[in-house]
Coordinates of N, CA and C in Angstrom, one line a residue:
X1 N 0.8 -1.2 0.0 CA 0.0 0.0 0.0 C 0.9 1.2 0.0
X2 N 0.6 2.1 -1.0 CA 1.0 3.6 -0.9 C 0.2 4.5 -0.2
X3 N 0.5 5.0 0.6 CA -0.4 6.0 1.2 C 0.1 7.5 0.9
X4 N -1.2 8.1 0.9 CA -0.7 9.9 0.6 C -1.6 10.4 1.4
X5 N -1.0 11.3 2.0 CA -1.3 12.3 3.2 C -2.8 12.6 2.9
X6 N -3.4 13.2 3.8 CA -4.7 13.1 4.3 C -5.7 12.1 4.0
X7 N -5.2 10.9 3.4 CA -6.3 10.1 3.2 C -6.4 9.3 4.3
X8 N -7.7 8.3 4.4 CA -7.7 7.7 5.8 C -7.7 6.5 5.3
X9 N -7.4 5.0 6.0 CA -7.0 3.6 5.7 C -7.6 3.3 6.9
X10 N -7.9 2.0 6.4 CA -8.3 1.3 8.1 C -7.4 -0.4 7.8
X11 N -6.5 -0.1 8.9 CA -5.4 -0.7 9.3 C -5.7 -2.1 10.1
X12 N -5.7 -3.0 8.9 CA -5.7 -4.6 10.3 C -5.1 -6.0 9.8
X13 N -4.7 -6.5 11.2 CA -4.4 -7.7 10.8 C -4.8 -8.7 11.8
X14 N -4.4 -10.4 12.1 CA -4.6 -11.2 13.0 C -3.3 -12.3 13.0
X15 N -3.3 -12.6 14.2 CA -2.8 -13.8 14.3 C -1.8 -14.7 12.8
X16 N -1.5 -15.3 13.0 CA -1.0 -16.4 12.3 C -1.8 -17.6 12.4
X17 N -2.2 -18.2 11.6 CA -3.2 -19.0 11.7 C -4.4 -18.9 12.8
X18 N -5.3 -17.5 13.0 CA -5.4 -17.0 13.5 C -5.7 -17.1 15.3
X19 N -4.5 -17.3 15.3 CA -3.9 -17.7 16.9 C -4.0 -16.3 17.7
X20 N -4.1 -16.3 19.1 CA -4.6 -15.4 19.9 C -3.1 -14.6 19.9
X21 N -3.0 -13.0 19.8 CA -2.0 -11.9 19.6 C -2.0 -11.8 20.6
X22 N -3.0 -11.2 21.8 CA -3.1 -10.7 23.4 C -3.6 -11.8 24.0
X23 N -2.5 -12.0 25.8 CA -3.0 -12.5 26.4 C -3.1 -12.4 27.5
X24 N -2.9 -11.4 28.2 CA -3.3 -10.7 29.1 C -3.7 -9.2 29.0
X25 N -4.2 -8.6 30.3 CA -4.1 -6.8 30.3 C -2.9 -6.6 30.0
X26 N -1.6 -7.0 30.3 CA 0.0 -6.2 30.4 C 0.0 -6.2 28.9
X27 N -0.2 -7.5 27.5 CA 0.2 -7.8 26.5 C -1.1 -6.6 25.6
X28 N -2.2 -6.0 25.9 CA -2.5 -5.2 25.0 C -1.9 -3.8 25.7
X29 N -1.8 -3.9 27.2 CA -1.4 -2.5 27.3 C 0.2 -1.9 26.9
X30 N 0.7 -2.9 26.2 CA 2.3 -2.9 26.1 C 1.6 -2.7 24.3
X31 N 1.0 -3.0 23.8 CA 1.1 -2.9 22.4 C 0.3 -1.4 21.6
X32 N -0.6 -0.9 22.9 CA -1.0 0.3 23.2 C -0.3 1.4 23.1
X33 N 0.9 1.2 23.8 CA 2.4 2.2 24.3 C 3.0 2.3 23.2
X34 N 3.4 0.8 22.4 CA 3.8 0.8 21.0 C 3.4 1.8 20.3
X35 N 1.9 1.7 20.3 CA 1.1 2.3 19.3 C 1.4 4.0 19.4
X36 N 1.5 4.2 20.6 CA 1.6 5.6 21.3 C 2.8 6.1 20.9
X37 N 4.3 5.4 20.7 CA 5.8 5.5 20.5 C 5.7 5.7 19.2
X38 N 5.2 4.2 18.4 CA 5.8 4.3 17.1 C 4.9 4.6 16.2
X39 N 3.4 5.0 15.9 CA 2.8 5.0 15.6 C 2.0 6.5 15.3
X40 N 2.0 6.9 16.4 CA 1.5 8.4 16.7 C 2.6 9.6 15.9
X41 N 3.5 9.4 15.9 CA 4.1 10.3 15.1 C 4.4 10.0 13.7
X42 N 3.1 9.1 13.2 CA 3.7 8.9 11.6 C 2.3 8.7 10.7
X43 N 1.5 9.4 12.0 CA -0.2 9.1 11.7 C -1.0 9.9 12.3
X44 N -2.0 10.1 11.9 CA -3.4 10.6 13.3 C -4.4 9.5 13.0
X45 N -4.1 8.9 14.2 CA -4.8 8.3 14.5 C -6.6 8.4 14.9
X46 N -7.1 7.8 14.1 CA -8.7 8.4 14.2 C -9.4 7.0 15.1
X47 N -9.6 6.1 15.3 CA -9.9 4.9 16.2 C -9.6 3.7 16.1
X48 N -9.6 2.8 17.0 CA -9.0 1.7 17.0 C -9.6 0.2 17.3
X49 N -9.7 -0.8 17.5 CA -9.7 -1.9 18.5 C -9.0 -2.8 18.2
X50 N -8.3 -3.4 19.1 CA -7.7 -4.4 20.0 C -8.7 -5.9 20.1
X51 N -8.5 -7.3 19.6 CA -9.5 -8.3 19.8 C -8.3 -8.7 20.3
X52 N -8.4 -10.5 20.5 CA -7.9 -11.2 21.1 C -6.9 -11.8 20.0
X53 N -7.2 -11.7 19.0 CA -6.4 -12.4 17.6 C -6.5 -11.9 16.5
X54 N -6.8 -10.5 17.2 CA -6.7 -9.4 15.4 C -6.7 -7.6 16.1
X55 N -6.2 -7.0 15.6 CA -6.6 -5.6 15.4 C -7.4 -4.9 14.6
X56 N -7.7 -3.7 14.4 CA -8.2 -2.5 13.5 C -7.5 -1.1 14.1
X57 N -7.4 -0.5 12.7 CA -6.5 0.5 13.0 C -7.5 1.4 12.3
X58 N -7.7 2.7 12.2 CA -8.3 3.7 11.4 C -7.2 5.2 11.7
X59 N -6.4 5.3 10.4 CA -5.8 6.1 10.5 C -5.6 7.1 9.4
X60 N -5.4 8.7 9.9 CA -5.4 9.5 8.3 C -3.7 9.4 8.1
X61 N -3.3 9.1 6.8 CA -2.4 9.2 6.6 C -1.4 10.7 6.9
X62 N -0.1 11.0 7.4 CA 0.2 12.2 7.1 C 1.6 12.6 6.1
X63 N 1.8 13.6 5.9 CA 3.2 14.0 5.6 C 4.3 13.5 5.7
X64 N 4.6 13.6 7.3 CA 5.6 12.7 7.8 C 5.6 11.1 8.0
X65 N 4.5 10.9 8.0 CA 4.2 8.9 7.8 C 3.9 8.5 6.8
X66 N 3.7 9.5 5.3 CA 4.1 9.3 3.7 C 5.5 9.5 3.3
X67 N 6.1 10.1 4.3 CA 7.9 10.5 3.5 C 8.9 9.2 3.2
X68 N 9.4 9.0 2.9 CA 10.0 7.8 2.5 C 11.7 7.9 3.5
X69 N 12.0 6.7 3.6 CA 12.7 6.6 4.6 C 14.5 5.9 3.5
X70 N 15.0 6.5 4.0 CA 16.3 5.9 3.4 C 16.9 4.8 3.1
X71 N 16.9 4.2 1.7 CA 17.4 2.7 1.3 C 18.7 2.5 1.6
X72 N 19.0 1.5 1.8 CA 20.3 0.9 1.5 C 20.6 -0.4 0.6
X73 N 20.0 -0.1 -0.4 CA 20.2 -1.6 -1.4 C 19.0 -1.8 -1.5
X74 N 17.6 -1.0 -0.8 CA 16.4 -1.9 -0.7 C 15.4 -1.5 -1.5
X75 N 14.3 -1.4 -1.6 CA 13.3 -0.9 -2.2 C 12.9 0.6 -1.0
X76 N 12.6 1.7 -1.1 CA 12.8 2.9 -0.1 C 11.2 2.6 0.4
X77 N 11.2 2.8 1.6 CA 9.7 2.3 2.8 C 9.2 3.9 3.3
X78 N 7.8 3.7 3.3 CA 7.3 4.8 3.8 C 7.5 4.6 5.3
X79 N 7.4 5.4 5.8 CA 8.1 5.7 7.4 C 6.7 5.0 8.2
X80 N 5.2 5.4 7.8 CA 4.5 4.7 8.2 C 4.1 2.9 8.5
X81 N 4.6 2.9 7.1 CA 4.7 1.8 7.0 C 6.3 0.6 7.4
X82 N 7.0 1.6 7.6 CA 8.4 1.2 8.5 C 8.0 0.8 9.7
X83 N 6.8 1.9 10.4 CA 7.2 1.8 12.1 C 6.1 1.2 12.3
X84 N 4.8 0.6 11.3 CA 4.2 -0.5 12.0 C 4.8 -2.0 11.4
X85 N 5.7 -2.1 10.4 CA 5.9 -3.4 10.2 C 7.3 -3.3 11.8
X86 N 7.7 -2.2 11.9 CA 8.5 -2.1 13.9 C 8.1 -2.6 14.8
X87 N 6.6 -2.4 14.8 CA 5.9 -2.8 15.7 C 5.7 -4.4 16.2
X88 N 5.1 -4.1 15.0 CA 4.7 -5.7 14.9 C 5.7 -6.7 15.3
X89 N 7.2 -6.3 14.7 CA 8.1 -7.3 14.8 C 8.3 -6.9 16.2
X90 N 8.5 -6.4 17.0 CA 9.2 -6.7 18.4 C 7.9 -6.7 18.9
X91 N 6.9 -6.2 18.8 CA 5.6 -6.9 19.5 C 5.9 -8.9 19.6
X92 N 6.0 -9.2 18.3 CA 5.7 -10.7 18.3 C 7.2 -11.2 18.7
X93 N 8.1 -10.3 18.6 CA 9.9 -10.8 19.6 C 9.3 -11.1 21.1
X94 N 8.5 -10.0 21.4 CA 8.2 -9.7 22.8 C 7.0 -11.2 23.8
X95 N 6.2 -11.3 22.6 CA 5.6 -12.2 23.0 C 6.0 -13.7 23.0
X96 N 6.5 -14.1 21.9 CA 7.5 -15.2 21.7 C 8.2 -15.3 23.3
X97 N 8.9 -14.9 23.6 CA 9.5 -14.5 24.6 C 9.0 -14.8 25.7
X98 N 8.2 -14.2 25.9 CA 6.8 -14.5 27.3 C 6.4 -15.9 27.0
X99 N 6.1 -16.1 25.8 CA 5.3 -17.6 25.8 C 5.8 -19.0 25.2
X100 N 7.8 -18.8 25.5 CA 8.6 -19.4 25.1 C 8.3 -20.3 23.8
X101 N 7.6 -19.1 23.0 CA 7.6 -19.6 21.1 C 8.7 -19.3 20.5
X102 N 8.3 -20.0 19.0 CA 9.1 -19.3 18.2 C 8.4 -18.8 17.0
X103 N 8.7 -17.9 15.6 CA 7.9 -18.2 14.6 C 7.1 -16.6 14.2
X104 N 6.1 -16.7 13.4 CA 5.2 -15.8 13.1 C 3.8 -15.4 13.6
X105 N 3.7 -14.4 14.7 CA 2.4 -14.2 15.1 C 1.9 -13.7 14.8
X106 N 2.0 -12.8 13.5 CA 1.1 -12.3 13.0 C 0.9 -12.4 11.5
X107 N 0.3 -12.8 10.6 CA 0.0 -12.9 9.1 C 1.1 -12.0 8.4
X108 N 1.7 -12.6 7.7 CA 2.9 -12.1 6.8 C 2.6 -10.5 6.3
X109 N 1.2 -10.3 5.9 CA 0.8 -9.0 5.2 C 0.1 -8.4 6.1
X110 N 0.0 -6.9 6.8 CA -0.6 -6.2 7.1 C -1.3 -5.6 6.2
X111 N -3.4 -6.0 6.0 CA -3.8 -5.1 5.0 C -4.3 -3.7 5.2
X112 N -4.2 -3.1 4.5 CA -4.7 -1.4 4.9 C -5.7 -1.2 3.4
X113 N -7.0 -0.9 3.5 CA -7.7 -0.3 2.5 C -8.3 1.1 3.0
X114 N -8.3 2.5 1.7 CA -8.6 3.5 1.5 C -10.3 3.1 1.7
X115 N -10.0 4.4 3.0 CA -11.8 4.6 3.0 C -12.1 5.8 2.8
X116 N -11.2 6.9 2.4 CA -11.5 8.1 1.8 C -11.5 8.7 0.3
X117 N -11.4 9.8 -0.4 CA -11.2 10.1 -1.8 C -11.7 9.0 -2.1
X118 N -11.2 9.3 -3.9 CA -11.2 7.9 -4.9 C -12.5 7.1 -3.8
X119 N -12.2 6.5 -3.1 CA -12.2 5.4 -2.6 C -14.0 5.5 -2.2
X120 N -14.0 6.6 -1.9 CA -15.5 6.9 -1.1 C -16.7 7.4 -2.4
X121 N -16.3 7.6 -3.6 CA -17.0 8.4 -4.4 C -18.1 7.9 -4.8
X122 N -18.3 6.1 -4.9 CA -19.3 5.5 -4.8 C -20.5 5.3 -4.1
X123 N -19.9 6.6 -2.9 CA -21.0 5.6 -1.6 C -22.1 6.9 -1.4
X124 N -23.1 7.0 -0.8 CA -24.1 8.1 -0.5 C -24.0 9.3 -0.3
X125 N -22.8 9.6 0.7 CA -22.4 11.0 1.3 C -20.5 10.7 1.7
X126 N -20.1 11.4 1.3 CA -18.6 11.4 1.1 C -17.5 10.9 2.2
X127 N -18.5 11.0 3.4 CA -17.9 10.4 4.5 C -18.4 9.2 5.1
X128 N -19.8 8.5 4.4 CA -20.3 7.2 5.0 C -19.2 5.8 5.0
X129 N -18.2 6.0 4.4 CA -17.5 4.8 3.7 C -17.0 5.0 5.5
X130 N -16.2 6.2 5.8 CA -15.5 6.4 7.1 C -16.7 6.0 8.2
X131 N -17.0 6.7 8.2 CA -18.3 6.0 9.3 C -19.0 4.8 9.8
X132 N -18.8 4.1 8.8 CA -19.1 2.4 8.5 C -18.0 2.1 9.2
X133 N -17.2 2.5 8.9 CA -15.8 1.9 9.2 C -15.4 1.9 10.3
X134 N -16.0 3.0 11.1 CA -15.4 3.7 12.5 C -16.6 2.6 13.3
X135 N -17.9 2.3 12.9 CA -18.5 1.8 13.8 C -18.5 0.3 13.8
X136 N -18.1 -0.2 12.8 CA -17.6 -1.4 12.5 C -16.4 -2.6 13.3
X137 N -15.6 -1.3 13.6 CA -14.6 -1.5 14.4 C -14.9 -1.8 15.5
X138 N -15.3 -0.3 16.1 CA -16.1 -0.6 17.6 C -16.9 -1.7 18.2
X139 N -18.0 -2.0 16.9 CA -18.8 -3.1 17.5 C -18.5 -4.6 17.2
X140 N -17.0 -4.6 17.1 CA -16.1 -6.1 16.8 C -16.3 -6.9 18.0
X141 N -16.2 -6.3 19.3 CA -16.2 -7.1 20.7 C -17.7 -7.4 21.4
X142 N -18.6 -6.8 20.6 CA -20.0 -7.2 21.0 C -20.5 -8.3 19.7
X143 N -20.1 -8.2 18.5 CA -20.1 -9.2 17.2 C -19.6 -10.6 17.9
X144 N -18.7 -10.4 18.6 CA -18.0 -11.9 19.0 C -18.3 -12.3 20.3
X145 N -19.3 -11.5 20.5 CA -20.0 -12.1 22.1 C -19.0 -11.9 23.3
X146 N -18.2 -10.9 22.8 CA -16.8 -10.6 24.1 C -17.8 -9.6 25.3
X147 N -18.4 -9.0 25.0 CA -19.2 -8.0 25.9 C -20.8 -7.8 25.1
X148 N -21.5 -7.1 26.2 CA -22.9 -7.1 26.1 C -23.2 -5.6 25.2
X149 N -22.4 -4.4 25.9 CA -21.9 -3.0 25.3 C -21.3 -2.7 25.0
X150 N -20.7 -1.5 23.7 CA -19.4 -1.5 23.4 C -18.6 -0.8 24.2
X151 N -19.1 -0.2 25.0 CA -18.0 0.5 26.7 C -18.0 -0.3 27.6
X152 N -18.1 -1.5 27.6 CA -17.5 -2.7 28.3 C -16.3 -3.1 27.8
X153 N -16.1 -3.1 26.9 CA -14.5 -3.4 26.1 C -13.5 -2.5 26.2
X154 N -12.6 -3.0 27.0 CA -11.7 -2.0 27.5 C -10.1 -1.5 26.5
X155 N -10.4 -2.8 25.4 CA -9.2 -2.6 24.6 C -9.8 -1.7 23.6
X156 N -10.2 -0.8 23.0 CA -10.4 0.2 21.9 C -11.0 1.8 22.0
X157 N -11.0 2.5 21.5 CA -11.0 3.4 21.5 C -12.7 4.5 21.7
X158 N -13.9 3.5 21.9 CA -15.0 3.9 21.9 C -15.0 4.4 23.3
X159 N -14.3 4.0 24.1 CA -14.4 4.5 25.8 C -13.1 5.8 25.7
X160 N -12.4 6.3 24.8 CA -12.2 7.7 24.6 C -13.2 8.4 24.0
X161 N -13.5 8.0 23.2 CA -14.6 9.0 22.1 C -15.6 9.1 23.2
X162 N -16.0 8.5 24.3 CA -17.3 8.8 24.4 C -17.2 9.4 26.2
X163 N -15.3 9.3 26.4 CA -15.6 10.4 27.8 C -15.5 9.5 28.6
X164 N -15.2 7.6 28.3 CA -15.1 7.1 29.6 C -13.6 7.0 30.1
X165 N -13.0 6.5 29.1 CA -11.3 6.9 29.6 C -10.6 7.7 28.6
X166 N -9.6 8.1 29.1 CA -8.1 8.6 29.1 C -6.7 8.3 28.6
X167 N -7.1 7.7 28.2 CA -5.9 7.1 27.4 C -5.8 7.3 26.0
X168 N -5.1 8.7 26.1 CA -5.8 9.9 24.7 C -4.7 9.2 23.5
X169 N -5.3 8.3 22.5 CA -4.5 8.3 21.6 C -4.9 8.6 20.1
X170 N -6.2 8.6 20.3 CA -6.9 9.4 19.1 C -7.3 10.6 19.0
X171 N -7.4 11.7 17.6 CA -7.6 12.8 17.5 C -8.8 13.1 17.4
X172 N -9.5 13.2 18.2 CA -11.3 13.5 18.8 C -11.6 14.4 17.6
X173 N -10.6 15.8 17.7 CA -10.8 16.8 17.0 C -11.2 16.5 15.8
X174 N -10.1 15.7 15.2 CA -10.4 15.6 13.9 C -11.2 14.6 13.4
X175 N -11.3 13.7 14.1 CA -12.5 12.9 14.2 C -13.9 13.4 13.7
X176 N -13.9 13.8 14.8 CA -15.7 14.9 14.6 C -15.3 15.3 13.6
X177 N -14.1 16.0 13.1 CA -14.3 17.2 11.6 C -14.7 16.4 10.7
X178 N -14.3 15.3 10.6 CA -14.6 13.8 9.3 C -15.6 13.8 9.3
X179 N -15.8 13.3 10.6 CA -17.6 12.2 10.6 C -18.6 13.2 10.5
X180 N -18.7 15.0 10.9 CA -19.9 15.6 11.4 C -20.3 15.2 12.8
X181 N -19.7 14.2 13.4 CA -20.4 13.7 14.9 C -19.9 14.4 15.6
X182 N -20.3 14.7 17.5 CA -19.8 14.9 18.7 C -20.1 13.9 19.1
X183 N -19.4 14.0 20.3 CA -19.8 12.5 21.4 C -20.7 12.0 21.4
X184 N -21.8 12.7 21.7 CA -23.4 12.3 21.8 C -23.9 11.6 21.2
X185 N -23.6 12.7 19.5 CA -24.0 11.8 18.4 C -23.6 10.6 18.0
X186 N -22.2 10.7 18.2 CA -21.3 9.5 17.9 C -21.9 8.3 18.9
X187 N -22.3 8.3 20.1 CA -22.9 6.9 20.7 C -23.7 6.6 20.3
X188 N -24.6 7.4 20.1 CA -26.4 7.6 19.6 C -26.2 6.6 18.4
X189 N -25.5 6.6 17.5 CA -25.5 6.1 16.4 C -24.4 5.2 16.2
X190 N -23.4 4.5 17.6 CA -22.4 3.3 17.4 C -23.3 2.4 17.7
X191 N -24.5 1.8 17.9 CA -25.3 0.7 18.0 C -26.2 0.3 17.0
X192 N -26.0 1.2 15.9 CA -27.0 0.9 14.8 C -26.4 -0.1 14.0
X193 N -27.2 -0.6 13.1 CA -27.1 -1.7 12.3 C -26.8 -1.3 11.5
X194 N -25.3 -1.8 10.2 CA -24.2 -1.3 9.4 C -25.1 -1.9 8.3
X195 N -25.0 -0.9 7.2 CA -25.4 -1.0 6.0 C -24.6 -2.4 5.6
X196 N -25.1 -3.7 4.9 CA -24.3 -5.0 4.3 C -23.3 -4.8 3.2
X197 N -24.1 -4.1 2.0 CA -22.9 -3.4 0.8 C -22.4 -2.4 1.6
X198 N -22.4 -1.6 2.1 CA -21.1 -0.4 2.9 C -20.1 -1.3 3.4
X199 N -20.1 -2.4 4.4 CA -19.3 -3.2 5.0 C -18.3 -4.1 4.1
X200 N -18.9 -4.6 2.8 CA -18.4 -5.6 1.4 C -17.3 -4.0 1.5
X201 N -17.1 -2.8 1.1 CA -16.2 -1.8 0.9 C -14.9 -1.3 1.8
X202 N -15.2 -1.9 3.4 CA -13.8 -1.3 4.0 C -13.2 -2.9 4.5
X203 N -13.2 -3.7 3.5 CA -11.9 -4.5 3.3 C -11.2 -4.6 2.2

């Protein structure tokens, strides 16, 4: 994937044979911090969730996480795309480690599809493709019978958006400027039932 500044991607992957990535509180809150280190400065981050054997990422691409990073013999890497294949790899060093493995824990390819420009021009209003996408994410841990609400799930980012925790790693601000939502509206409407063809579009 090439990415170019201000467009937004929704970022995911799972497991390796889709084997469990988190296995405690410490192993998502350590991949959190990652996210916070290597991740935050090569993106704005718009929201996220954390499962048991996959992530979702939703992020606008920027400037400095499109600039291309210095070859040495190689093919030249976008800096974004540098510091989450960083991630990943000492995330899965780190867990290996803990759970005296060896090997690949996470799927060879990290996929990212455009859910903005280009990408959106097919769909009703310019920002529904983002919106599907944002609430899609959210409601992954009640789809899998992990919780009853989506602010019972403590690994993702719907319990910032909506004022229950603090653990500021998404841009609220710009958030709302995308979607048209504030908090309010943003809950009001993360329990609604996702359009079937909108959903076929952000993979």
């Amino acid at each position: 994937m090439h990415y170019i500044p201000g467009e937004v991607y929704h970022i995911y992957n799972r497991g390796n044979n889709q084997q469990r990535i988190f296995f405690s509180d410490k192993n998502y809150a350590f991949f959190l911090q990652k996210i916070h280190k290597q991740l935050s400065p090569a993106c704005e981050m718009l929201c996220w969730c954390l499962m048991p054997n996959h992530f979702h990422l939703l992020v606008m691409a920027t400037a400095n996480g499109c600039a291309e990073r210095p070859s040495f013999g190689g093919k030249p890497m976008q800096e974004f795309s540098y510091q989450l294949g960083m991630l990943l790899s000492s995330y899965s060093q780190a867990i290996n480690k803990q759970n005296g493995t060896t090997g690949s824990l996470f799927q060879q390819k990290t996929k990212a599809k455009c859910v903005s420009g280009q990408a959106a021009l097919s769909v009703p209003t310019p920002w529904s493709y983002l919106i599907t996408c944002m609430h899609y994410i959210h409601q992954n841990p009640v789809k899998a019978n992990l919780v009853k609400k989506l602010e019972d799930w403590p690994y993702s980012s719907f319990r910032q958006l909506t004022g229950a925790d603090h653990f500021l790693i998404c841009n609220e601000k710009l958030l709302w400027a995308l979607s048209g939502y504030g908090s309010f509206s943003f809950y009001a409407d993360s329990y609604g039932v996702l359009d079937e063809e909108m959903l076929k579009k952000i993979w």
